[in-house]
Amino acid sequence: MEIQNCGSCGDNVSEGVQCTVCNQYLHFQCSGVTEAGYRRLGDRKFTWRCFKCKQSNTPQPPSSPRPENESAILLEIRALSAKMAPLDNLKDEFSALRSEFAELKSSFHNQYIAMIDNLNNKINGMESRIAQAEQVQEQVASIRVRLEKLEEDSDNKDQWSRMSNVEVKGIEQTKNENLIDIIQKVGTKINYPIHKSQINFVTRVPTKDPENIKPIIVCFSNRYVKEDFIAAARYEFKTTPLTADQLQLKGKHRIYINDHLTTKNKNLLSKTKKAATEANFRYVWVKHAKIHIRKTDTSPVIIIKSEKDLVKIV
C-alpha cells in the first residue's frame, strides 16, 4: 500500500482503509473499524464509506448563522463521532461472525452425524457377533446333550454286556493257577456249587496300581446263575466273611464278590457311598448292576443312575 496521509489525524498511513466516496485513507483506529472486521467484509470493502461521507448523505436542516465557537463544538462532535464510528460497522462484523458461526455449526453437525453413524455401525456389528455367539452356545449345548446321551448309551451297552459277569476280589495270583477250580471252590464255600459248564470264561484283569491284587472276572452262562451266585455269597458273608486261606489258597485277604461294573459305574458307586455316609444313609448296595440306597429300614429305595441323582441323597 502506497503511504498516504490519514484523512482524520493527518499522520502517515501504512496500514488502513480507503473510503470509496472521498478516496481518503484512514488508520484503522481513526476509521472506527478494526482490521479483522474490515478483512471480514469481503466484497463489501468496495462500498465502504468513512464517517464523514456517511454523514454527508444525511439530510441537513437549513443553515443558520453559526456562533464563533462553532469550530470547537464541531471538533468535539467529530471526536465523539469518531469514537462512535465502530458502532456503524458492528452490524457488518456481527453478520460476518454469524456467517462463520453458521459454517462452524454445520461442520459440527456433519461431524456429529458421522460419529453417530459410526457408533451405530459398531453397535450393529457387535449385536451381530453377540447373536452369532449365542447361536454357537446353543449349538454347543445341544452337542453336549447329545454327547452325554451317546456316552450314557455306550456305558449302558457296556454294562449290559457284563450282566452275566461277577468280580471276585481278594484272591492272590499264583503261578499255574486254575481259575475255574478257584471259582468252584468259592461256590462250594457259599453253598452254591458251580459246574464247569456254567462258566463261559474266567480271567484276571489288571488294576491301576500294580501292587494291588488283580481281581478275577468270571462270566457265567447266563445272568440268572450270576445273580444266584452273588445272592448266595452275600447271604453267607452276613455271618461269616470269607478269606483266601479258608479255600486253601495263598493269603488271608477277605474275599469280595460283586457285580462286574464299568469304570464309570464304579466311580459313581464310590461317590454314592461317600455322599450316603455324609447324609447318614444306612444302606448302599448294587443289584442287577444298578446302585441302590436307603436311609433307614423303612425309607423308600432310591436308584442312582448318574451323578445328577446324587442330589437325592439328603
Coordinates of C-alpha atoms in Angstrom, one line a residue:
M1 CA 0.0 0.0 0.0
E2 CA 1.4 3.4 -1.0
I3 CA 2.0 5.7 2.0
Q4 CA -0.8 8.3 2.3
N5 CA -1.8 10.8 5.0
C6 CA -4.7 9.9 7.3
G7 CA -7.8 11.9 6.4
S8 CA -8.6 12.2 10.1
C9 CA -5.3 12.7 12.1
G10 CA -3.0 13.7 9.2
D11 CA -0.3 11.1 10.0
N12 CA 1.1 8.7 7.5
V13 CA -1.0 5.6 6.8
S14 CA 0.9 2.4 6.1
E15 CA -2.0 0.0 7.1
G16 CA -5.6 1.2 7.0
V17 CA -8.8 1.6 5.0
Q18 CA -9.8 3.7 2.0
C19 CA -13.2 5.4 1.7
T20 CA -14.9 4.5 -1.7
V21 CA -16.5 8.0 -1.8
C22 CA -13.8 10.6 -0.9
N23 CA -10.9 8.2 -1.6
Q24 CA -9.2 9.3 1.7
Y25 CA -7.0 6.8 3.6
L26 CA -7.6 6.4 7.3
H27 CA -5.9 4.5 10.1
F28 CA -8.0 1.6 11.4
Q29 CA -8.3 3.3 14.8
C30 CA -9.4 6.5 13.1
S31 CA -11.9 4.8 10.8
G32 CA -13.8 3.2 13.6
V33 CA -13.4 -0.3 12.2
T34 CA -11.0 -3.0 13.4
E35 CA -8.5 -4.6 11.0
A36 CA -10.1 -8.0 11.5
G37 CA -13.6 -6.6 11.0
Y38 CA -12.5 -4.8 7.8
R39 CA -11.0 -8.0 6.4
R40 CA -14.2 -10.0 7.0
L41 CA -16.2 -7.5 5.0
G42 CA -15.1 -9.3 1.8
D43 CA -16.6 -7.6 -1.3
R44 CA -18.3 -5.1 0.9
K45 CA -15.0 -3.3 1.2
F46 CA -15.6 -1.9 -2.2
T47 CA -18.6 0.1 -0.9
W48 CA -17.1 1.1 2.5
R49 CA -17.6 4.8 3.4
C50 CA -15.9 6.8 6.1
F51 CA -18.0 8.5 8.7
K52 CA -17.9 11.9 7.0
C53 CA -19.2 10.6 3.8
K54 CA -22.0 8.7 5.6
Q55 CA -22.9 12.0 7.4
S56 CA -22.9 13.9 4.1
N57 CA -25.7 11.7 2.7
T58 CA -27.9 12.6 5.8
P59 CA -30.4 15.4 5.2
Q60 CA -29.3 18.6 7.0
P61 CA -31.6 21.4 8.3
P62 CA -31.3 24.8 6.7
S63 CA -28.1 26.6 7.5
S64 CA -28.2 29.4 10.0
P65 CA -25.6 31.8 11.4
R66 CA -23.0 30.0 13.4
P67 CA -21.5 31.3 16.6
E68 CA -17.8 31.9 16.8
N69 CA -17.1 28.9 18.9
E70 CA -18.9 26.6 16.4
S71 CA -15.5 25.2 15.3
A72 CA -14.7 24.0 18.8
I73 CA -18.1 22.3 19.1
L74 CA -17.7 20.8 15.7
L75 CA -14.4 19.3 16.7
E76 CA -15.9 17.8 19.8
I77 CA -18.7 16.3 17.7
R78 CA -16.3 14.9 15.2
A79 CA -14.2 13.4 18.0
L80 CA -17.4 11.9 19.5
S81 CA -18.5 10.6 16.1
A82 CA -15.1 9.0 15.6
K83 CA -15.5 7.2 18.8
M84 CA -19.0 6.0 17.9
A85 CA -18.0 5.1 14.3
P86 CA -17.3 1.4 15.3
L87 CA -21.0 1.0 16.1
D88 CA -21.8 1.7 12.4
N89 CA -19.6 -1.3 11.4
L90 CA -20.7 -3.5 14.3
K91 CA -23.6 -4.8 12.2
D92 CA -21.2 -5.8 9.4
E93 CA -18.9 -7.6 11.8
F94 CA -21.8 -9.3 13.5
S95 CA -23.1 -10.5 10.2
A96 CA -19.7 -11.9 9.4
L97 CA -19.5 -13.6 12.8
R98 CA -22.9 -15.1 12.3
S99 CA -21.9 -16.5 8.9
E100 CA -18.8 -18.1 10.5
F101 CA -20.8 -19.5 13.3
A102 CA -23.3 -21.0 10.9
E103 CA -20.5 -22.7 9.0
L104 CA -19.0 -23.9 12.2
K105 CA -22.3 -25.2 13.4
S106 CA -22.8 -27.0 10.1
S107 CA -19.4 -28.6 10.3
F108 CA -20.1 -29.8 13.9
H109 CA -23.4 -31.1 12.8
N110 CA -21.9 -33.1 10.0
Q111 CA -19.2 -34.5 12.3
Y112 CA -21.8 -35.4 14.9
I113 CA -23.9 -37.2 12.3
A114 CA -20.8 -39.1 11.0
M115 CA -19.8 -40.0 14.6
I116 CA -23.4 -41.3 15.4
D117 CA -23.4 -43.3 12.1
N118 CA -20.1 -44.8 13.0
L119 CA -21.2 -45.8 16.5
N120 CA -24.4 -47.3 15.1
N121 CA -22.4 -49.4 12.7
K122 CA -20.2 -50.6 15.5
I123 CA -23.2 -51.4 17.7
N124 CA -24.9 -53.3 14.9
G125 CA -21.7 -55.2 14.3
M126 CA -21.4 -56.1 18.0
E127 CA -25.0 -57.2 18.2
S128 CA -24.5 -59.4 15.1
R129 CA -21.4 -61.0 16.7
I130 CA -23.3 -61.5 20.0
A131 CA -26.2 -63.1 18.2
Q132 CA -23.7 -65.4 16.4
A133 CA -22.0 -66.3 19.7
E134 CA -25.4 -67.1 21.3
Q135 CA -26.2 -69.3 18.4
V136 CA -22.9 -71.1 18.8
Q137 CA -23.6 -71.5 22.5
E138 CA -26.9 -73.1 21.8
Q139 CA -25.3 -75.4 19.3
V140 CA -22.6 -76.3 21.8
A141 CA -25.2 -77.0 24.5
S142 CA -27.2 -79.2 22.0
I143 CA -24.0 -81.1 21.1
R144 CA -23.1 -81.5 24.8
V145 CA -26.5 -83.0 25.5
R146 CA -26.2 -85.4 22.5
L147 CA -22.6 -86.4 23.6
E148 CA -23.8 -87.1 27.1
K149 CA -26.6 -89.2 25.7
L150 CA -24.2 -91.1 23.5
E151 CA -21.8 -91.7 26.4
E152 CA -24.7 -92.9 28.6
D153 CA -25.9 -95.2 25.9
S154 CA -22.4 -96.5 25.3
D155 CA -21.9 -97.1 29.1
N156 CA -25.3 -98.8 29.3
K157 CA -24.4 -101.2 26.5
D158 CA -21.0 -101.9 28.1
Q159 CA -22.7 -102.6 31.4
W160 CA -25.3 -104.8 29.7
S161 CA -22.5 -106.9 28.1
R162 CA -21.4 -107.6 31.7
M163 CA -24.8 -108.6 33.1
S164 CA -23.6 -112.3 33.4
N165 CA -20.2 -111.3 34.9
V166 CA -19.0 -111.4 38.6
E167 CA -16.0 -109.7 40.0
V168 CA -14.1 -111.6 42.7
K169 CA -11.6 -109.6 44.8
G170 CA -9.1 -110.7 47.5
I171 CA -7.6 -113.9 46.0
E172 CA -3.8 -113.5 45.3
Q173 CA -2.5 -114.7 41.9
T174 CA -0.2 -117.7 41.9
K175 CA 1.8 -119.5 39.2
N176 CA -0.1 -122.0 37.1
E177 CA -3.3 -121.3 39.0
N178 CA -6.6 -122.8 37.8
L179 CA -9.2 -120.0 37.9
I180 CA -12.2 -122.3 37.2
D181 CA -11.1 -124.5 40.1
I182 CA -10.9 -121.4 42.3
I183 CA -14.5 -120.3 41.3
Q184 CA -15.8 -123.8 42.0
K185 CA -14.2 -123.7 45.5
V186 CA -15.8 -120.4 46.2
G187 CA -19.2 -121.8 45.0
T188 CA -18.9 -124.8 47.3
K189 CA -18.0 -122.5 50.3
I190 CA -21.1 -120.3 49.8
N191 CA -23.3 -123.3 49.3
Y192 CA -23.9 -122.6 45.6
P193 CA -21.9 -125.3 43.7
I194 CA -20.8 -124.3 40.2
H195 CA -20.3 -126.8 37.3
K196 CA -17.7 -126.1 34.7
S197 CA -20.4 -125.9 32.0
Q198 CA -21.9 -122.9 33.8
I199 CA -18.8 -120.8 33.2
N200 CA -18.2 -119.2 29.8
F201 CA -14.8 -117.8 30.7
V202 CA -12.8 -116.6 33.7
T203 CA -9.8 -114.3 33.7
R204 CA -7.9 -111.8 35.8
V205 CA -7.8 -108.1 34.8
P206 CA -5.1 -105.6 35.6
T207 CA -5.5 -102.7 38.2
K208 CA -4.4 -99.1 38.1
D209 CA -1.9 -99.9 40.9
P210 CA 0.3 -102.9 40.0
E211 CA 0.8 -103.6 43.7
N212 CA -2.9 -104.4 44.1
I213 CA -4.3 -107.9 43.7
K214 CA -5.7 -108.4 40.2
P215 CA -9.5 -109.2 40.5
I216 CA -11.0 -112.3 38.9
I217 CA -13.7 -111.8 36.3
V218 CA -16.0 -114.8 35.7
C219 CA -18.6 -114.8 33.0
F220 CA -21.4 -117.3 33.7
S221 CA -23.6 -119.0 31.1
N222 CA -26.5 -116.7 32.0
R223 CA -27.4 -113.8 34.3
Y224 CA -29.6 -116.0 36.5
V225 CA -26.6 -118.1 37.6
K226 CA -24.7 -114.9 38.2
E227 CA -27.5 -113.3 40.3
D228 CA -27.9 -116.5 42.4
F229 CA -24.1 -116.8 42.9
I230 CA -24.0 -113.2 44.2
A231 CA -27.1 -113.7 46.4
A232 CA -25.6 -116.8 47.9
A233 CA -22.3 -115.1 48.6
R234 CA -24.0 -112.1 50.3
Y235 CA -26.1 -114.4 52.4
E236 CA -23.1 -116.3 53.7
F237 CA -20.9 -113.2 54.2
K238 CA -23.5 -111.6 56.5
T239 CA -22.5 -114.0 59.2
T240 CA -19.0 -115.3 58.2
P241 CA -16.7 -113.3 56.0
L242 CA -14.7 -115.5 53.5
T243 CA -10.9 -115.3 53.4
A244 CA -8.5 -116.9 50.9
D245 CA -6.9 -119.3 53.4
Q246 CA -10.4 -120.8 54.1
L247 CA -10.2 -122.1 50.5
Q248 CA -6.6 -123.4 51.0
L249 CA -5.4 -120.5 48.8
K250 CA -2.5 -118.2 49.3
G251 CA -3.0 -115.2 51.6
K252 CA -5.5 -114.2 54.3
H253 CA -7.3 -111.4 52.4
R254 CA -11.0 -111.0 52.7
I255 CA -12.9 -112.1 49.6
Y256 CA -15.5 -109.8 48.0
I257 CA -18.0 -110.9 45.3
N258 CA -19.9 -108.2 43.4
D259 CA -21.4 -107.2 40.0
H260 CA -18.8 -106.5 37.3
L261 CA -19.4 -102.7 37.0
T262 CA -18.0 -100.4 34.3
T263 CA -15.4 -97.9 35.3
K264 CA -18.0 -95.1 35.2
N265 CA -20.4 -97.0 37.5
K266 CA -17.5 -97.9 39.8
N267 CA -16.7 -94.2 40.2
L268 CA -20.4 -93.4 40.7
L269 CA -20.6 -96.1 43.4
S270 CA -17.7 -94.6 45.2
K271 CA -19.2 -91.1 45.1
T272 CA -22.6 -92.5 46.2
K273 CA -21.0 -94.2 49.2
K274 CA -19.3 -91.0 50.2
A275 CA -22.4 -88.9 49.9
A276 CA -24.5 -91.5 51.7
T277 CA -22.1 -91.6 54.6
E278 CA -22.2 -87.8 54.9
A279 CA -26.0 -87.8 54.8
N280 CA -26.3 -90.7 57.3
F281 CA -27.8 -93.2 54.8
R282 CA -27.5 -96.8 56.3
Y283 CA -27.6 -98.9 53.1
V284 CA -25.8 -98.8 49.8
W285 CA -25.8 -101.8 47.5
V286 CA -25.7 -103.0 43.9
K287 CA -28.4 -105.2 42.3
H288 CA -28.6 -106.1 38.7
A289 CA -25.7 -103.7 38.1
K290 CA -27.7 -100.8 39.5
I291 CA -26.8 -98.7 42.5
H292 CA -29.5 -98.6 45.3
I293 CA -29.6 -96.6 48.5
R294 CA -31.9 -96.4 51.5
K295 CA -31.6 -94.2 54.6
T296 CA -33.4 -96.4 57.1
D297 CA -35.2 -99.8 57.1
T298 CA -38.5 -98.1 56.3
S299 CA -37.3 -95.4 53.9
P300 CA -38.0 -95.8 50.2
V301 CA -35.3 -97.2 47.9
I302 CA -33.5 -94.7 45.6
I303 CA -31.8 -95.8 42.5
I304 CA -28.7 -93.8 41.5
K305 CA -28.2 -93.8 37.7
S306 CA -25.9 -90.8 37.3
E307 CA -24.1 -88.1 39.3
K308 CA -27.2 -85.9 38.8
D309 CA -29.1 -88.3 41.1
L310 CA -26.7 -87.6 44.0
V311 CA -28.8 -84.6 44.9
K312 CA -31.4 -87.1 46.0
I313 CA -29.2 -88.0 48.9
V314 CA -30.3 -85.5 51.6

